[in-house]
Amino acid sequence: MTKFIIIIFMLFGWVASGTAWAQSWSVYGGDDGGSHYSSLTQINRDNVADLELAWSYQTGHIARYPKRPSFFAGFHVTPLLLPEQAGRSLVLCTAYNRIIALDPTTGEERWSFDPEMELGPIGLRFNCRGIAYWKDGEASDGAACQHRLFMGTRDLRLVAVDARNGERCHSFGDNGEVNILPMVVESYPQFKRGQVHFSSPPAIVGDVVILGSSDNTKFKSAINPIGYVRAFDARTGALRWRFDPILRSSSDPETEKQTEDAPAPIGSANVWSMMSVDAERDLVFLPTATAGANFYGVHRPGDNRYANSVVALKGSTGEMVWHFQTLHHDVWDDDLPAQPILVDLEKDGQKIPVVIQLTKQSLIFVLHRETGEPIYPVEERPVPTDGIPGEVLSPTQPFPTAPPALGSTSISPDDAWGLTLWDKAECRQKIADWRSGDLYTPPTLQGTITPGISQLNWGGAAFDPASNILVAPLSRVPGYIRLIPLSEVDPDLLKGRTAGLPSGPPGRIEGTEYAAEFGPLLSSFGVPCTAPPWGELVAVDLGDATIKWRVPLGTLDKVAPFGMPLNWGTALAGGPIITGSGLIFIGATADEKFRAFDLETGKELWKISTPTASMATPMTYEVDGRQFVVIASGGHMWSYPQKIADYLVAYALPEN
């Protein structure tokens, strides 16, 4: 039982214009709008059970760096299939930013490019979710770098290589790369390696390459980098524009205010997730994050207007077109985690160009793509405002009236659950001792129980244009946040390596008088304090904004005693894709399985064991008359750390 308890705890990662639907997959999300949809139909409901392993490939990135902890190397990439004229290779990036090109039919390596990255301190995490492909319409056929791949690196470079052979594009920047580190240091002189990095693929509008960034400072500091989104010329690497998500104009009435004793100018509201593009309208859509710090906003009163927002910019110039804020003055770390989905939605007999934005709170906002106006009404509802002293919280928060929230929006002691009466009572007492209630109950000195942690995340959702059905993986685990005056915290705890990390001891929030502790709400047995399923796959009909079905996602056979396949759902990381034959493919679970579901009913039609947990988003393509479905299988630092690997696996129907 002890081993079961420990592994369960590890399993959930809580230790210290209309879219052109893809036949291939040359963009991270299947198309510029991130629908994660393919019109391919060779694999269908009748034959999906016959899928078998077509090939398997190991990147070797773990073996290359044996002295670095393997669980810091995340392999969550979604590969791209390049067009015929670009070499028809399957291309991907490793955790350490090596670009690899494979034969899409056999998995044999064709070429690789190593940016020779400076790895820095041992404790840094590495991850590359994808790269971007671009064709230079002005270059002559066959010219070097007519077809380019762009990637942001962990050490703050934007690199460009020839998609056909992996050679550097020498005309881009300095020998094929732009060094963005000086740009970061200019606005944030106290920068330390690892605080800002790139993990998501760039977005491309016309001849402009657009890059967001991840910010690792916000859990532990109120002194944060500016979350600039930067755009570069795809041919030369010249900086074309940059967008600051914190409004600072002295002439604008919505300019962000800050207190006189603020430790630094307001920072972050960065874009760490994937962006989407409407090339016809020259628009790029940004899902912005929290302004710093994550759980403390005394120094940044007001809504923090562009943070936690869908922001539409002109791709060519960076000019603001519209924005819609999904959360005012965030102190819960509920930034926008998922790629905005751009589709034409059929509603009331009309096709409407929309943006679909998922939030960590399990809410779905459906907005008009040209104006940002809600398609389904959004209402401002009263929420609690009594947080820590000095925190000026918004008296209301936006809630879509439809579709309904996919997950939990409230929690009370009556929601407590346990494997036994003893741990159920323990969980009930934990919830009763701390503050609990509805969504947006603020962090307090008493401690606050939240209905869920990142219920929807970077795996996002997939959309079927034929049925208007949206499918998303949903985590259903409560959490806790507590702010503690520094005078009440043991100084030795603040020095620990896990201080300020999920489920770790309190970590100091630099620039404030507080430390913060947070994580999932678990019993002493290491299981969530609310009833399973803890992971689900949920389908929403966006035509009438109703939930169509929901099923548990993931079994506990890898962690339960005697391998019992309890269908209670697991920790999730990664997303789904949908095909034209009405199939959903998804890994994402902590049980080393890859599955196919029926889009119409949610019935599981196929599953297969993978080398480890496949916590990535798959993709599909057809080459030489054979359809392949491909997914990265690498485990996960938090959600499946017990088996880290570096496999890319492809499945197809038998050749005969």
Coordinates of C-alpha atoms in Angstrom, one line a residue, residues 238-628:
A238 CA 15.0 42.1 -38.3
L239 CA 12.7 43.1 -35.4
R240 CA 9.4 44.2 -37.0
W241 CA 7.4 45.0 -33.9
R242 CA 6.9 44.1 -30.2
F243 CA 3.8 44.1 -28.1
D244 CA 3.8 44.9 -24.4
P245 CA 0.7 43.3 -22.7
I246 CA 0.9 45.8 -19.9
L247 CA -0.7 49.0 -20.9
R248 CA 1.6 51.9 -20.0
S249 CA 0.5 54.9 -22.1
S250 CA 0.1 57.9 -19.9
S251 CA -2.6 59.2 -22.2
D252 CA -4.8 56.1 -22.0
P253 CA -7.4 56.0 -19.2
E254 CA -7.0 52.2 -19.0
T255 CA -3.2 52.5 -18.3
E256 CA -2.2 50.2 -15.5
K257 CA -1.8 51.8 -12.1
Q258 CA 0.7 50.6 -9.6
T259 CA 1.2 51.5 -6.0
E260 CA 3.9 54.0 -4.9
D261 CA 5.8 51.3 -3.0
A262 CA 5.6 48.8 -5.9
P263 CA 8.9 46.8 -6.1
A264 CA 9.2 47.3 -9.8
P265 CA 7.2 48.2 -12.9
I266 CA 4.4 45.7 -13.5
G267 CA 5.6 42.8 -15.6
S268 CA 4.7 39.6 -17.4
A269 CA 1.2 38.9 -18.8
N270 CA 3.4 36.9 -21.3
V271 CA 2.2 34.5 -23.9
W272 CA 3.7 31.1 -23.1
S273 CA 1.1 28.9 -25.0
M274 CA 0.5 28.6 -28.7
M275 CA -0.9 31.5 -30.8
S276 CA -3.3 31.2 -33.7
V277 CA -3.4 33.0 -37.0
D278 CA -6.0 34.2 -39.5
A279 CA -3.9 35.0 -42.5
E280 CA -6.7 36.3 -44.6
R281 CA -7.5 39.0 -41.9
D282 CA -3.8 39.6 -41.1
L283 CA -4.6 38.7 -37.4
V284 CA -2.7 36.8 -34.7
F285 CA -4.5 35.8 -31.6
L286 CA -2.6 35.8 -28.2
P287 CA -3.7 33.9 -25.1
T288 CA -2.0 36.0 -22.4
A289 CA -1.0 35.0 -18.9
T290 CA -1.1 36.5 -15.5
A291 CA 0.6 39.8 -14.6
G292 CA 3.2 39.1 -11.9
A293 CA 3.1 37.8 -9.3
N294 CA 0.9 34.8 -9.6
F295 CA -0.8 34.9 -6.2
Y296 CA -0.1 38.5 -5.2
G297 CA -1.3 41.7 -6.9
V298 CA -1.3 44.4 -4.3
H299 CA 1.1 46.5 -6.3
R300 CA -0.9 46.2 -9.5
P301 CA -4.5 47.4 -8.6
G302 CA -7.0 47.4 -11.4
D303 CA -8.0 44.7 -14.0
N304 CA -4.6 44.4 -15.6
R305 CA -6.4 44.9 -18.8
Y306 CA -4.5 42.8 -21.4
A307 CA -3.5 40.0 -18.9
N308 CA -5.6 36.9 -18.9
S309 CA -7.0 38.0 -22.2
V310 CA -7.5 37.0 -25.8
V311 CA -5.7 39.7 -27.7
A312 CA -6.1 40.1 -31.5
L313 CA -3.2 42.0 -33.2
K314 CA -2.5 42.9 -36.8
G315 CA 0.2 40.3 -37.7
S316 CA 2.1 42.7 -40.0
T317 CA 2.3 45.6 -37.6
G318 CA 1.4 44.5 -34.1
E319 CA -1.4 47.0 -33.9
M320 CA -4.2 46.2 -31.4
V321 CA -7.5 45.2 -33.1
W322 CA -9.4 44.0 -30.1
H323 CA -9.1 42.3 -26.8
F324 CA -11.3 40.3 -24.4
Q325 CA -10.4 39.7 -20.8
T326 CA -11.5 36.4 -19.3
L327 CA -10.4 37.2 -15.8
H328 CA -9.8 40.5 -14.0
H329 CA -6.9 41.0 -11.7
D330 CA -5.7 37.4 -11.5
V331 CA -4.3 36.2 -8.2
W332 CA -4.9 32.4 -8.8
D333 CA -2.4 31.7 -11.6
D334 CA -5.4 31.1 -14.0
D335 CA -3.6 32.4 -17.1
L336 CA -4.9 31.4 -20.5
P337 CA -3.2 28.0 -21.2
A338 CA -4.6 26.9 -24.5
Q339 CA -4.2 27.9 -28.1
P340 CA -7.2 30.0 -29.3
I341 CA -9.2 27.9 -31.8
L342 CA -10.3 29.7 -35.0
V343 CA -13.3 28.1 -36.8
D344 CA -16.4 29.0 -38.6
L345 CA -19.3 28.0 -36.3
E346 CA -22.7 27.1 -37.6
K347 CA -25.3 28.8 -35.3
D348 CA -28.9 29.7 -36.0
G349 CA -28.4 28.9 -39.7
Q350 CA -25.4 31.1 -40.1
K351 CA -21.7 30.5 -40.3
I352 CA -19.8 32.8 -37.9
P353 CA -16.0 33.3 -37.8
V354 CA -15.2 32.7 -34.1
V355 CA -12.4 32.3 -31.6
I356 CA -12.9 29.6 -29.0
Q357 CA -10.9 30.2 -25.8
L358 CA -10.6 27.6 -23.0
T359 CA -9.5 28.7 -19.5
K360 CA -7.9 26.9 -16.6
Q361 CA -11.2 27.3 -14.7
S362 CA -12.9 25.0 -17.3
L363 CA -14.8 27.9 -18.9
I364 CA -15.2 28.3 -22.7
F365 CA -15.5 31.7 -24.2
V366 CA -16.8 31.9 -27.8
L367 CA -16.0 35.3 -29.4
H368 CA -16.5 36.8 -32.8
R369 CA -13.2 36.7 -34.6
E370 CA -13.4 40.2 -36.1
T371 CA -14.6 42.1 -33.1
G372 CA -14.2 40.0 -29.9
E373 CA -17.9 40.3 -29.1
P374 CA -19.2 37.2 -27.3
I375 CA -21.3 34.8 -29.5
Y376 CA -22.9 33.4 -26.3
P377 CA -23.6 36.1 -23.7
V378 CA -21.0 36.7 -21.0
E379 CA -22.2 38.2 -17.7
E380 CA -20.2 39.9 -14.9
R381 CA -21.1 38.0 -11.7
P382 CA -20.3 39.2 -8.1
V383 CA -17.4 37.4 -6.5
P384 CA -15.6 37.7 -3.1
T385 CA -13.2 40.6 -2.7
D386 CA -11.9 40.0 0.8
G387 CA -8.4 38.7 0.1
I388 CA -5.1 39.7 1.9
P389 CA -4.7 43.2 3.3
G390 CA -4.2 45.8 0.5
E391 CA -5.4 43.5 -2.3
V392 CA -7.9 45.3 -4.5
L393 CA -9.8 42.6 -6.2
S394 CA -12.4 43.0 -8.9
P395 CA -16.0 42.9 -7.5
T396 CA -17.2 40.9 -10.6
Q397 CA -15.7 38.3 -13.0
P398 CA -16.8 37.3 -16.5
F399 CA -18.8 34.1 -16.8
P400 CA -20.0 32.7 -20.2
T401 CA -23.7 31.9 -19.9
A402 CA -23.1 29.1 -22.3
P403 CA -21.5 26.6 -22.8
P404 CA -21.6 25.5 -19.1
A405 CA -18.3 25.1 -17.3
L406 CA -16.8 21.7 -18.0
G407 CA -15.5 21.2 -14.5
S408 CA -16.0 22.2 -10.9
T409 CA -16.8 25.8 -10.0
S410 CA -17.3 25.4 -6.3
I411 CA -16.1 23.2 -3.4
S412 CA -17.2 22.7 0.2
P413 CA -16.6 20.1 3.0
D414 CA -19.5 18.1 1.7
D415 CA -17.4 17.4 -1.5
A416 CA -14.8 15.5 0.5
W417 CA -14.0 11.9 -0.7
G418 CA -11.5 9.2 0.4
L419 CA -10.5 5.7 -0.2
T420 CA -11.5 5.0 3.4
L421 CA -13.7 6.7 6.0
W422 CA -10.5 7.9 7.7
D423 CA -9.0 9.8 4.8
K424 CA -12.5 11.1 3.8
A425 CA -12.8 12.6 7.2
E426 CA -9.2 14.0 6.9
C427 CA -10.1 15.6 3.6
R428 CA -13.3 17.0 5.0
Q429 CA -11.4 18.6 7.9
K430 CA -8.8 20.1 5.5
I431 CA -11.6 21.8 3.5
A432 CA -13.4 23.0 6.6
D433 CA -10.2 24.4 8.2
W434 CA -9.4 26.5 5.2
R435 CA -11.6 28.9 3.3
S436 CA -13.6 27.4 0.4
G437 CA -16.6 28.3 -1.8
D438 CA -17.2 29.3 -5.3
L439 CA -14.7 30.0 -8.1
Y440 CA -12.6 33.2 -7.5
T441 CA -12.6 32.9 -3.7
P442 CA -9.3 34.8 -3.2
P443 CA -6.1 33.6 -1.6
T444 CA -6.0 34.4 2.1
L445 CA -3.8 34.1 5.2
Q446 CA -6.2 31.4 6.4
G447 CA -5.6 29.5 3.2
T448 CA -8.0 28.9 0.3
I449 CA -9.3 25.7 -1.2
T450 CA -9.9 26.1 -5.0
P451 CA -12.4 23.9 -7.0
G452 CA -9.7 22.8 -9.4
I453 CA -6.1 23.2 -10.6
S454 CA -5.6 23.8 -14.3
Q455 CA -8.8 21.9 -15.2
L456 CA -8.1 22.8 -18.8
N457 CA -4.5 23.2 -19.9
W458 CA -2.1 23.6 -22.8
G459 CA -3.4 20.4 -24.5
G460 CA -6.5 22.5 -25.4
A461 CA -9.2 21.0 -27.5
A462 CA -10.1 19.7 -31.0
F463 CA -13.0 20.9 -33.1
D464 CA -15.0 18.9 -35.7
P465 CA -16.4 21.3 -38.4
A466 CA -19.0 18.9 -39.6
S467 CA -20.8 18.5 -36.2
N468 CA -19.6 21.7 -34.3
I469 CA -18.4 19.4 -31.6
L470 CA -15.4 20.5 -29.4
V471 CA -13.6 17.8 -27.4
A472 CA -11.2 18.5 -24.5
P473 CA -9.4 16.6 -21.8
L474 CA -10.4 17.8 -18.3
S475 CA -8.6 17.5 -15.0
R476 CA -10.8 17.3 -11.9
V477 CA -8.6 17.8 -8.8
P478 CA -9.0 20.5 -6.2
G479 CA -6.2 22.7 -5.0
Y480 CA -5.0 25.0 -2.3
I481 CA -3.3 28.4 -2.0
R482 CA -2.1 30.1 1.1
L483 CA -0.2 33.3 1.6
I484 CA 1.9 33.5 4.8
P485 CA 3.7 36.6 6.3
L486 CA 7.4 36.1 6.1
S487 CA 7.7 36.7 9.8
E488 CA 5.8 33.5 10.4
V489 CA 7.8 31.2 8.1
D490 CA 10.9 29.2 9.2
P491 CA 13.8 30.8 7.2
D492 CA 15.3 27.4 6.6
L493 CA 12.1 26.3 4.8
L494 CA 12.5 29.2 2.4
K495 CA 15.9 28.0 1.4
G496 CA 14.8 24.5 0.3
R497 CA 15.1 23.5 -3.4
T498 CA 11.4 22.8 -3.5
A499 CA 10.3 25.9 -1.7
G500 CA 7.6 27.7 -3.7
L501 CA 7.0 24.7 -6.0
P502 CA 3.7 22.7 -6.1
S503 CA 3.2 20.8 -2.9
G504 CA 6.5 22.1 -1.6
P505 CA 7.1 24.3 1.5
P506 CA 6.3 28.0 1.3
G507 CA 8.4 30.0 -1.1
R508 CA 9.2 33.7 -0.7
I509 CA 7.5 36.1 -3.1
E510 CA 10.4 38.5 -3.8
G511 CA 9.3 42.2 -3.5
T512 CA 6.6 41.4 -1.0
E513 CA 6.2 40.5 2.7
Y514 CA 4.7 37.1 2.0
A515 CA 5.6 33.5 1.1
A516 CA 3.2 31.3 -0.8
E517 CA 2.4 27.6 -0.7
F518 CA 0.1 25.9 -3.2
G519 CA -0.6 22.6 -4.8
P520 CA -3.3 19.9 -5.2
L521 CA -5.5 19.0 -2.3
L522 CA -4.6 15.4 -1.5
S523 CA -5.2 13.0 1.4
S524 CA -2.4 11.3 3.3
F525 CA -2.8 8.4 0.8
G526 CA -1.8 10.8 -1.9
V527 CA -5.1 10.8 -3.8
P528 CA -7.3 13.8 -4.5
C529 CA -9.7 14.9 -1.8
T530 CA -12.7 14.9 -4.2
A531 CA -14.4 12.0 -5.9
P532 CA -13.2 10.5 -9.2
P533 CA -13.0 10.6 -12.1
W534 CA -9.9 12.8 -11.8
G535 CA -9.5 13.0 -15.6
E536 CA -12.2 13.1 -18.2
L537 CA -12.7 13.6 -21.9
V538 CA -15.6 15.9 -22.5
A539 CA -17.5 16.7 -25.8
V540 CA -19.4 20.0 -26.2
D541 CA -21.8 20.8 -29.0
L542 CA -21.1 24.4 -29.8
G543 CA -24.1 24.7 -32.0
D544 CA -26.4 24.7 -29.0
A545 CA -23.7 25.1 -26.3
T546 CA -24.5 21.8 -24.5
I547 CA -22.4 19.1 -23.1
K548 CA -22.8 16.1 -25.4
W549 CA -21.0 13.4 -23.4
R550 CA -18.2 12.9 -20.9
V551 CA -16.2 9.8 -20.1
P552 CA -13.3 9.0 -17.6
L553 CA -9.9 9.3 -19.3
G554 CA -7.2 7.0 -18.0
T555 CA -7.0 4.0 -15.7
L556 CA -4.9 3.5 -12.6
D557 CA -3.4 0.1 -13.6
K558 CA 0.2 1.5 -13.4
V559 CA -0.2 2.6 -9.8
A560 CA -3.0 0.7 -8.2
P561 CA -2.2 -2.5 -6.2
F562 CA -2.0 -5.6 -8.3
G563 CA -2.4 -3.5 -11.4
M564 CA -6.1 -3.0 -10.9
P565 CA -7.5 -1.1 -13.9
L566 CA -9.6 1.4 -12.0
N567 CA -11.3 3.6 -14.5
W568 CA -11.0 6.7 -12.4
G569 CA -9.1 9.0 -14.7
T570 CA -5.5 10.1 -14.3
A571 CA -3.4 13.2 -14.4
L572 CA -3.5 14.6 -17.9
A573 CA -1.0 16.5 -20.2
G574 CA -1.6 16.8 -23.9
G575 CA -4.5 17.2 -26.2
P576 CA -6.8 15.4 -28.7
I577 CA -7.1 15.4 -32.5
I578 CA -10.3 14.6 -34.5
T579 CA -10.4 13.0 -37.9
G580 CA -12.9 13.2 -40.8
S581 CA -14.0 9.7 -40.0
G582 CA -15.4 10.7 -36.6
L583 CA -12.5 9.5 -34.5
I584 CA -10.8 11.2 -31.5
F585 CA -7.1 10.2 -30.9
I586 CA -5.6 11.1 -27.5
G587 CA -2.7 10.1 -25.3
A588 CA -2.3 12.5 -22.4
T589 CA -2.9 9.9 -19.6
A590 CA -0.6 8.6 -16.9
D591 CA -1.2 5.0 -17.8
E592 CA 1.1 4.5 -20.8
K593 CA -1.9 4.2 -23.3
F594 CA -2.9 5.8 -26.6
R595 CA -6.6 5.7 -27.4
A596 CA -9.2 6.3 -30.0
F597 CA -12.8 7.3 -29.1
D598 CA -16.0 7.6 -31.1
L599 CA -16.7 11.3 -31.6
E600 CA -20.5 10.7 -31.6
T601 CA -20.8 8.7 -28.4
G602 CA -17.5 8.9 -26.5
K603 CA -17.1 5.1 -26.6
E604 CA -13.5 3.9 -26.5
L605 CA -12.8 2.0 -29.7
W606 CA -9.1 1.3 -29.5
K607 CA -6.1 1.6 -27.1
I608 CA -2.5 0.5 -27.2
S609 CA 0.4 0.5 -24.8
T610 CA 3.1 3.1 -25.5
P611 CA 6.7 3.1 -24.3
T612 CA 5.7 5.5 -21.4
A613 CA 3.0 8.0 -20.8
S614 CA 2.4 9.8 -24.1
M615 CA 1.8 13.3 -22.7
A616 CA 1.7 15.2 -25.9
T617 CA -0.8 16.1 -28.7
P618 CA -0.8 13.6 -31.6
M619 CA -1.0 14.4 -35.3
T620 CA -1.9 12.5 -38.4
Y621 CA -1.1 12.5 -42.1
E622 CA -1.3 10.3 -45.2
V623 CA 1.7 9.4 -47.3
D624 CA 1.7 7.0 -50.3
G625 CA -1.9 6.1 -49.7
R626 CA -1.3 5.1 -46.0
Q627 CA -2.6 7.1 -43.0
F628 CA -0.4 7.4 -39.9

